[in-house]
mmCIF file of C-alpha atoms and ligand atoms in Angstrom:
data_model
loop_
_atom_site.group_PDB
_atom_site.id
_atom_site.type_symbol
_atom_site.label_atom_id
_atom_site.label_comp_id
_atom_site.label_asym_id
_atom_site.label_seq_id
_atom_site.Cartn_x
_atom_site.Cartn_y
_atom_site.Cartn_z
ATOM 1 C CA MET A 87 0.000 0.000 0.000
ATOM 2 C CA GLU A 88 2.834 2.378 0.960
ATOM 3 C CA LYS A 89 4.298 2.521 -2.529
ATOM 4 C CA TYR A 90 1.087 3.950 -4.016
ATOM 5 C CA MET A 91 1.008 6.660 -1.402
ATOM 6 C CA LYS A 92 4.494 7.861 -2.276
ATOM 7 C CA ARG A 93 4.342 7.700 -6.054
ATOM 8 C CA GLU A 94 0.961 8.990 -7.155
ATOM 9 C CA SER A 95 -1.382 11.536 -5.759
ATOM 10 C CA ILE A 96 -4.992 11.205 -6.862
ATOM 11 C CA GLY A 97 -7.576 13.911 -7.470
ATOM 12 C CA VAL A 98 -11.121 12.549 -7.452
ATOM 13 C CA LEU A 99 -13.969 14.211 -9.372
ATOM 14 C CA VAL A 100 -17.485 13.684 -8.011
ATOM 15 C CA SER A 101 -21.066 14.901 -8.360
ATOM 16 C CA GLY A 102 -23.072 12.591 -6.123
ATOM 17 C CA ALA A 103 -23.142 10.134 -3.258
ATOM 18 C CA GLY A 104 -19.433 9.386 -3.271
ATOM 19 C CA SER A 105 -19.665 5.636 -2.737
ATOM 20 C CA ASN A 106 -16.818 5.035 -5.214
ATOM 21 C CA LEU A 107 -14.787 7.706 -3.429
ATOM 22 C CA SER A 108 -15.439 5.844 -0.210
ATOM 23 C CA ALA A 109 -14.251 2.562 -1.763
ATOM 24 C CA MET A 110 -11.046 4.269 -2.950
ATOM 25 C CA ILE A 111 -10.378 5.603 0.530
ATOM 26 C CA GLU A 112 -10.989 2.167 2.063
ATOM 27 C CA ALA A 113 -8.588 0.644 -0.457
ATOM 28 C CA GLY A 114 -5.857 2.954 0.877
ATOM 29 C CA LEU A 115 -5.403 5.083 -2.235
ATOM 30 C CA SER A 116 -3.677 8.376 -1.630
ATOM 31 C CA ILE A 117 -6.204 11.102 -2.444
ATOM 32 C CA ALA A 118 -4.952 14.685 -2.408
ATOM 33 C CA VAL A 119 -8.235 16.445 -3.164
ATOM 34 C CA VAL A 120 -11.861 15.783 -4.076
ATOM 35 C CA VAL A 121 -13.417 18.246 -6.530
ATOM 36 C CA ALA A 122 -17.155 18.459 -7.197
ATOM 37 C CA ASP A 123 -19.183 20.437 -9.712
ATOM 38 C CA ARG A 124 -21.910 21.004 -7.106
ATOM 39 C CA GLU A 125 -22.651 20.507 -3.447
ATOM 40 C CA CYS A 126 -23.145 16.767 -2.924
ATOM 41 C CA ASP A 127 -22.926 14.032 -0.305
ATOM 42 C CA ALA A 128 -19.403 13.123 -1.391
ATOM 43 C CA ARG A 129 -18.374 16.178 0.665
ATOM 44 C CA TRP A 130 -19.092 14.241 3.869
ATOM 45 C CA VAL A 131 -17.144 11.210 2.672
ATOM 46 C CA ALA A 132 -14.119 13.430 1.976
ATOM 47 C CA MET A 133 -14.520 15.309 5.235
ATOM 48 C CA GLU A 134 -14.616 12.164 7.297
ATOM 49 C CA ALA A 135 -11.351 11.055 5.725
ATOM 50 C CA ASP A 136 -9.800 14.498 6.195
ATOM 51 C CA ILE A 137 -9.383 15.048 2.458
ATOM 52 C CA PRO A 138 -9.765 18.610 1.076
ATOM 53 C CA PHE A 139 -13.072 19.050 -0.765
ATOM 54 C CA ARG A 140 -13.492 21.819 -3.339
ATOM 55 C CA VAL A 141 -16.546 22.815 -5.354
ATOM 56 C CA VAL A 142 -16.000 24.248 -8.838
ATOM 57 C CA ARG A 143 -19.615 25.109 -9.439
ATOM 58 C CA TRP A 144 -20.719 24.423 -13.019
ATOM 59 C CA GLU A 145 -23.609 26.847 -12.472
ATOM 60 C CA GLU A 146 -21.107 29.698 -12.347
ATOM 61 C CA TYR A 147 -19.733 28.874 -15.800
ATOM 62 C CA LYS A 148 -22.771 27.789 -17.740
ATOM 63 C CA ASP A 149 -23.716 31.354 -18.794
ATOM 64 C CA ALA A 150 -20.433 31.924 -20.643
ATOM 65 C CA ARG A 151 -20.531 32.881 -24.343
ATOM 66 C CA ASP A 152 -21.388 29.335 -25.394
ATOM 67 C CA MET A 153 -21.160 25.784 -24.112
ATOM 68 C CA SER A 154 -17.648 25.296 -25.364
ATOM 69 C CA ALA A 155 -16.411 28.485 -23.650
ATOM 70 C CA ALA A 156 -18.164 27.446 -20.436
ATOM 71 C CA ARG A 157 -16.637 23.983 -20.541
ATOM 72 C CA ASN A 158 -13.165 25.405 -21.174
ATOM 73 C CA LEU A 159 -13.289 27.848 -18.255
ATOM 74 C CA PHE A 160 -14.825 25.271 -15.935
ATOM 75 C CA THR A 161 -12.221 22.642 -16.819
ATOM 76 C CA GLN A 162 -9.331 25.092 -16.498
ATOM 77 C CA GLN A 163 -10.459 25.898 -12.963
ATOM 78 C CA ILE A 164 -10.569 22.199 -12.097
ATOM 79 C CA VAL A 165 -7.086 21.713 -13.540
ATOM 80 C CA ARG A 166 -5.890 24.589 -11.336
ATOM 81 C CA GLU A 167 -7.333 22.849 -8.266
ATOM 82 C CA MET A 168 -5.646 19.601 -9.242
ATOM 83 C CA ARG A 169 -2.292 21.306 -9.718
ATOM 84 C CA ARG A 170 -2.644 23.254 -6.489
ATOM 85 C CA HIS A 171 -2.930 19.901 -4.717
ATOM 86 C CA GLU A 172 -0.084 18.341 -6.726
ATOM 87 C CA VAL A 173 -2.327 15.718 -8.236
ATOM 88 C CA THR A 174 -0.678 13.289 -10.662
ATOM 89 C CA LEU A 175 -3.690 11.095 -11.536
ATOM 90 C CA VAL A 176 -7.342 12.110 -11.872
ATOM 91 C CA ALA A 177 -10.143 9.626 -11.095
ATOM 92 C CA MET A 178 -13.683 10.511 -12.109
ATOM 93 C CA ALA A 179 -16.153 8.840 -9.773
ATOM 94 C CA GLY A 180 -19.687 9.715 -10.767
ATOM 95 C CA PHE A 181 -18.684 13.104 -12.189
ATOM 96 C CA MET A 182 -21.621 14.310 -14.284
ATOM 97 C CA ARG A 183 -19.926 16.987 -16.415
ATOM 98 C CA ILE A 184 -18.022 16.844 -19.676
ATOM 99 C CA LEU A 185 -14.436 18.105 -19.432
ATOM 100 C CA SER A 186 -12.651 20.046 -22.158
ATOM 101 C CA TRP A 187 -9.310 19.149 -23.766
ATOM 102 C CA HIS A 188 -7.518 21.195 -21.099
ATOM 103 C CA MET A 189 -7.841 18.327 -18.641
ATOM 104 C CA PHE A 190 -6.519 15.716 -21.061
ATOM 105 C CA GLU A 191 -3.630 17.935 -22.061
ATOM 106 C CA ALA A 192 -2.718 18.616 -18.435
ATOM 107 C CA TYR A 193 -3.075 14.927 -17.500
ATOM 108 C CA PRO A 194 -2.394 12.888 -20.656
ATOM 109 C CA GLN A 195 -3.452 9.250 -20.186
ATOM 110 C CA ARG A 196 -3.931 10.114 -16.534
ATOM 111 C CA VAL A 197 -7.668 10.618 -16.267
ATOM 112 C CA LEU A 198 -9.640 7.492 -15.343
ATOM 113 C CA ASN A 199 -13.380 6.933 -15.196
ATOM 114 C CA VAL A 200 -15.829 4.313 -14.017
ATOM 115 C CA HIS A 201 -19.004 3.862 -16.040
ATOM 116 C CA PRO A 202 -22.063 1.757 -15.130
ATOM 117 C CA SER A 203 -22.325 -0.301 -18.322
ATOM 118 C CA LEU A 204 -20.227 -2.580 -20.481
ATOM 119 C CA LEU A 205 -18.754 0.032 -22.812
ATOM 120 C CA PRO A 206 -19.135 0.508 -25.743
ATOM 121 C CA LEU A 207 -22.725 -0.347 -24.826
ATOM 122 C CA PHE A 208 -24.833 2.367 -23.216
ATOM 123 C CA PRO A 209 -22.505 5.363 -22.977
ATOM 124 C CA GLY A 210 -23.856 8.594 -21.505
ATOM 125 C CA ALA A 211 -25.524 9.792 -18.354
ATOM 126 C CA HIS A 212 -28.382 7.239 -18.269
ATOM 127 C CA ALA A 213 -26.534 3.984 -18.774
ATOM 128 C CA VAL A 214 -28.462 1.916 -16.222
ATOM 129 C CA CYS A 215 -31.845 3.139 -17.402
ATOM 130 C CA ASP A 216 -30.844 2.652 -21.041
ATOM 131 C CA ALA A 217 -29.780 -0.966 -20.414
ATOM 132 C CA LEU A 218 -33.156 -1.699 -18.800
ATOM 133 C CA ALA A 219 -35.073 0.055 -21.567
ATOM 134 C CA ALA A 220 -33.196 -1.947 -24.193
ATOM 135 C CA GLY A 221 -34.184 -5.195 -22.464
ATOM 136 C CA ALA A 222 -30.534 -6.155 -21.926
ATOM 137 C CA LEU A 223 -30.153 -9.514 -20.212
ATOM 138 C CA GLU A 224 -26.825 -8.494 -18.782
ATOM 139 C CA THR A 225 -24.921 -5.307 -18.161
ATOM 140 C CA GLY A 226 -21.988 -4.350 -15.944
ATOM 141 C CA CYS A 227 -19.393 -1.696 -15.379
ATOM 142 C CA THR A 228 -16.225 -0.459 -17.033
ATOM 143 C CA VAL A 229 -13.082 1.281 -15.836
ATOM 144 C CA HIS A 230 -11.371 3.121 -18.681
ATOM 145 C CA ILE A 231 -8.929 5.856 -19.508
ATOM 146 C CA ALA A 232 -11.012 8.941 -20.185
ATOM 147 C CA THR A 233 -10.449 11.070 -23.268
ATOM 148 C CA GLU A 234 -12.257 14.020 -24.843
ATOM 149 C CA LYS A 235 -14.697 11.488 -26.297
ATOM 150 C CA VAL A 236 -17.300 10.861 -23.604
ATOM 151 C CA ASP A 237 -17.198 7.272 -22.269
ATOM 152 C CA ASP A 238 -14.470 6.356 -24.720
ATOM 153 C CA ASP A 239 -14.052 2.576 -24.975
ATOM 154 C CA GLN A 240 -10.614 2.712 -26.573
ATOM 155 C CA TYR A 241 -8.606 2.078 -23.409
ATOM 156 C CA ILE A 242 -10.543 -0.268 -21.154
ATOM 157 C CA LEU A 243 -8.705 -1.194 -17.953
ATOM 158 C CA ALA A 244 -11.340 -3.425 -16.334
ATOM 159 C CA GLN A 245 -14.838 -4.647 -16.990
ATOM 160 C CA GLN A 246 -17.214 -6.915 -15.132
ATOM 161 C CA ARG A 247 -20.604 -8.159 -16.224
ATOM 162 C CA LEU A 248 -23.696 -8.996 -14.200
ATOM 163 C CA PRO A 249 -27.173 -10.306 -15.044
ATOM 164 C CA VAL A 250 -30.217 -8.076 -15.298
ATOM 165 C CA PHE A 251 -33.138 -9.675 -13.435
ATOM 166 C CA PRO A 252 -36.718 -9.431 -14.753
ATOM 167 C CA HIS A 253 -37.826 -7.579 -11.608
ATOM 168 C CA ASP A 254 -34.914 -5.117 -11.660
ATOM 169 C CA THR A 255 -35.580 -1.402 -11.338
ATOM 170 C CA GLU A 256 -33.015 1.263 -12.175
ATOM 171 C CA ALA A 257 -32.269 1.566 -8.448
ATOM 172 C CA SER A 258 -31.863 -2.170 -7.757
ATOM 173 C CA LEU A 259 -29.683 -2.685 -10.817
ATOM 174 C CA HIS A 260 -27.539 0.376 -10.114
ATOM 175 C CA THR A 261 -27.001 -0.783 -6.523
ATOM 176 C CA ARG A 262 -25.626 -4.130 -7.747
ATOM 177 C CA ILE A 263 -23.479 -2.419 -10.381
ATOM 178 C CA LYS A 264 -22.032 -0.051 -7.785
ATOM 179 C CA ALA A 265 -21.120 -2.976 -5.518
ATOM 180 C CA ILE A 266 -18.955 -4.271 -8.370
ATOM 181 C CA GLU A 267 -17.551 -0.813 -9.159
ATOM 182 C CA HIS A 268 -16.400 -0.527 -5.549
ATOM 183 C CA ARG A 269 -14.265 -3.632 -6.041
ATOM 184 C CA ILE A 270 -12.919 -3.154 -9.543
ATOM 185 C CA TYR A 271 -12.249 0.598 -9.619
ATOM 186 C CA PRO A 272 -9.715 0.812 -6.757
ATOM 187 C CA THR A 273 -7.985 -2.345 -8.016
ATOM 188 C CA ALA A 274 -7.788 -1.021 -11.577
ATOM 189 C CA ILE A 275 -6.399 2.294 -10.302
ATOM 190 C CA LYS A 276 -3.666 0.488 -8.361
ATOM 191 C CA GLU A 277 -2.791 -1.684 -11.339
ATOM 192 C CA TYR A 278 -2.678 1.344 -13.613
ATOM 193 C CA MET A 279 -0.413 3.205 -11.187
ATOM 194 C CA ASP A 280 1.921 0.221 -11.281
ATOM 195 C CA GLN A 281 2.051 0.507 -15.075
ATOM 196 C CA LEU A 282 2.763 4.233 -14.848
ATOM 197 C CA LYS A 283 5.823 3.595 -12.699
ATOM 198 C CA ASN A 284 7.652 2.542 -15.839
ATOM 199 C CA ARG A 285 6.818 5.736 -17.704
ATOM 200 C CA VAL A 286 8.368 9.180 -17.653
ATOM 201 C CA PRO A 287 6.638 11.242 -14.949
ATOM 202 C CA ILE A 288 4.434 14.154 -16.074
HETATM 203 C C1 LIG B 115 -21.464 5.257 -10.454
HETATM 204 O O1 LIG B 115 -22.356 4.232 -10.809
HETATM 205 C C2 LIG B 115 -20.591 5.619 -11.630
HETATM 206 O O2 LIG B 115 -20.306 4.554 -12.472
HETATM 207 C C3 LIG B 115 -21.468 6.600 -12.349
HETATM 208 O O3 LIG B 115 -22.064 7.365 -11.330
HETATM 209 C C4 LIG B 115 -22.178 6.557 -10.163
HETATM 210 C C5 LIG B 115 -21.530 7.317 -9.034
HETATM 211 O O4 LIG B 115 -21.879 6.794 -7.797
HETATM 212 N N1 LIG B 115 -20.735 7.357 -13.321
HETATM 213 P P1 LIG B 115 -21.168 7.301 -6.454
HETATM 214 O O5 LIG B 115 -21.328 8.820 -6.390
HETATM 215 O O6 LIG B 115 -19.737 6.877 -6.506
HETATM 216 O O7 LIG B 115 -21.926 6.632 -5.352
#
């Protein structure tokens, strides 16, 4: 566990409950800062673990000239927060905003995401609902390297499938998916950090 703490410093991006954040903390990952786009329950998870929590409020950017300008300014502010906390790896954990190229330029191949479907199936913000609506007999979750393309399936680090039951609701299915995410995301992050050890540091 020690070696991860010394070599990489993780910045986690959240928008919601923070259960994946909690799983990362329990797995002993070294988290320098948690950044949210809104007030959310993940704040309390971070607070309890004594991790700085910052809100870069999307609402304050969304009235910029256009969506692209808003996204650029918003992302640049998040990058500033990451740098201020000397983050070397960014982990999105239920972050419900699209980031601009600034993030991927600042952290090339160093932004990870967990998504509640078997990518490339059901990308987007309603993956669990979409799987149910499509009558999928199985779904799952994916850990991947994030790029400017939302829910990019080009670099998949881990994936696990699970059955969809006939009586499943969005909530029941998402709960089972999250239970898997909590296992595979921290493990995939650790494995990826091991791979990064052999690369030139950013
Ligand atoms: C997770 O299912 C994640 O895959 C999705 O949003 C959810 C976040 O849950 N992108 P939590 O905030 O970690 O509990």
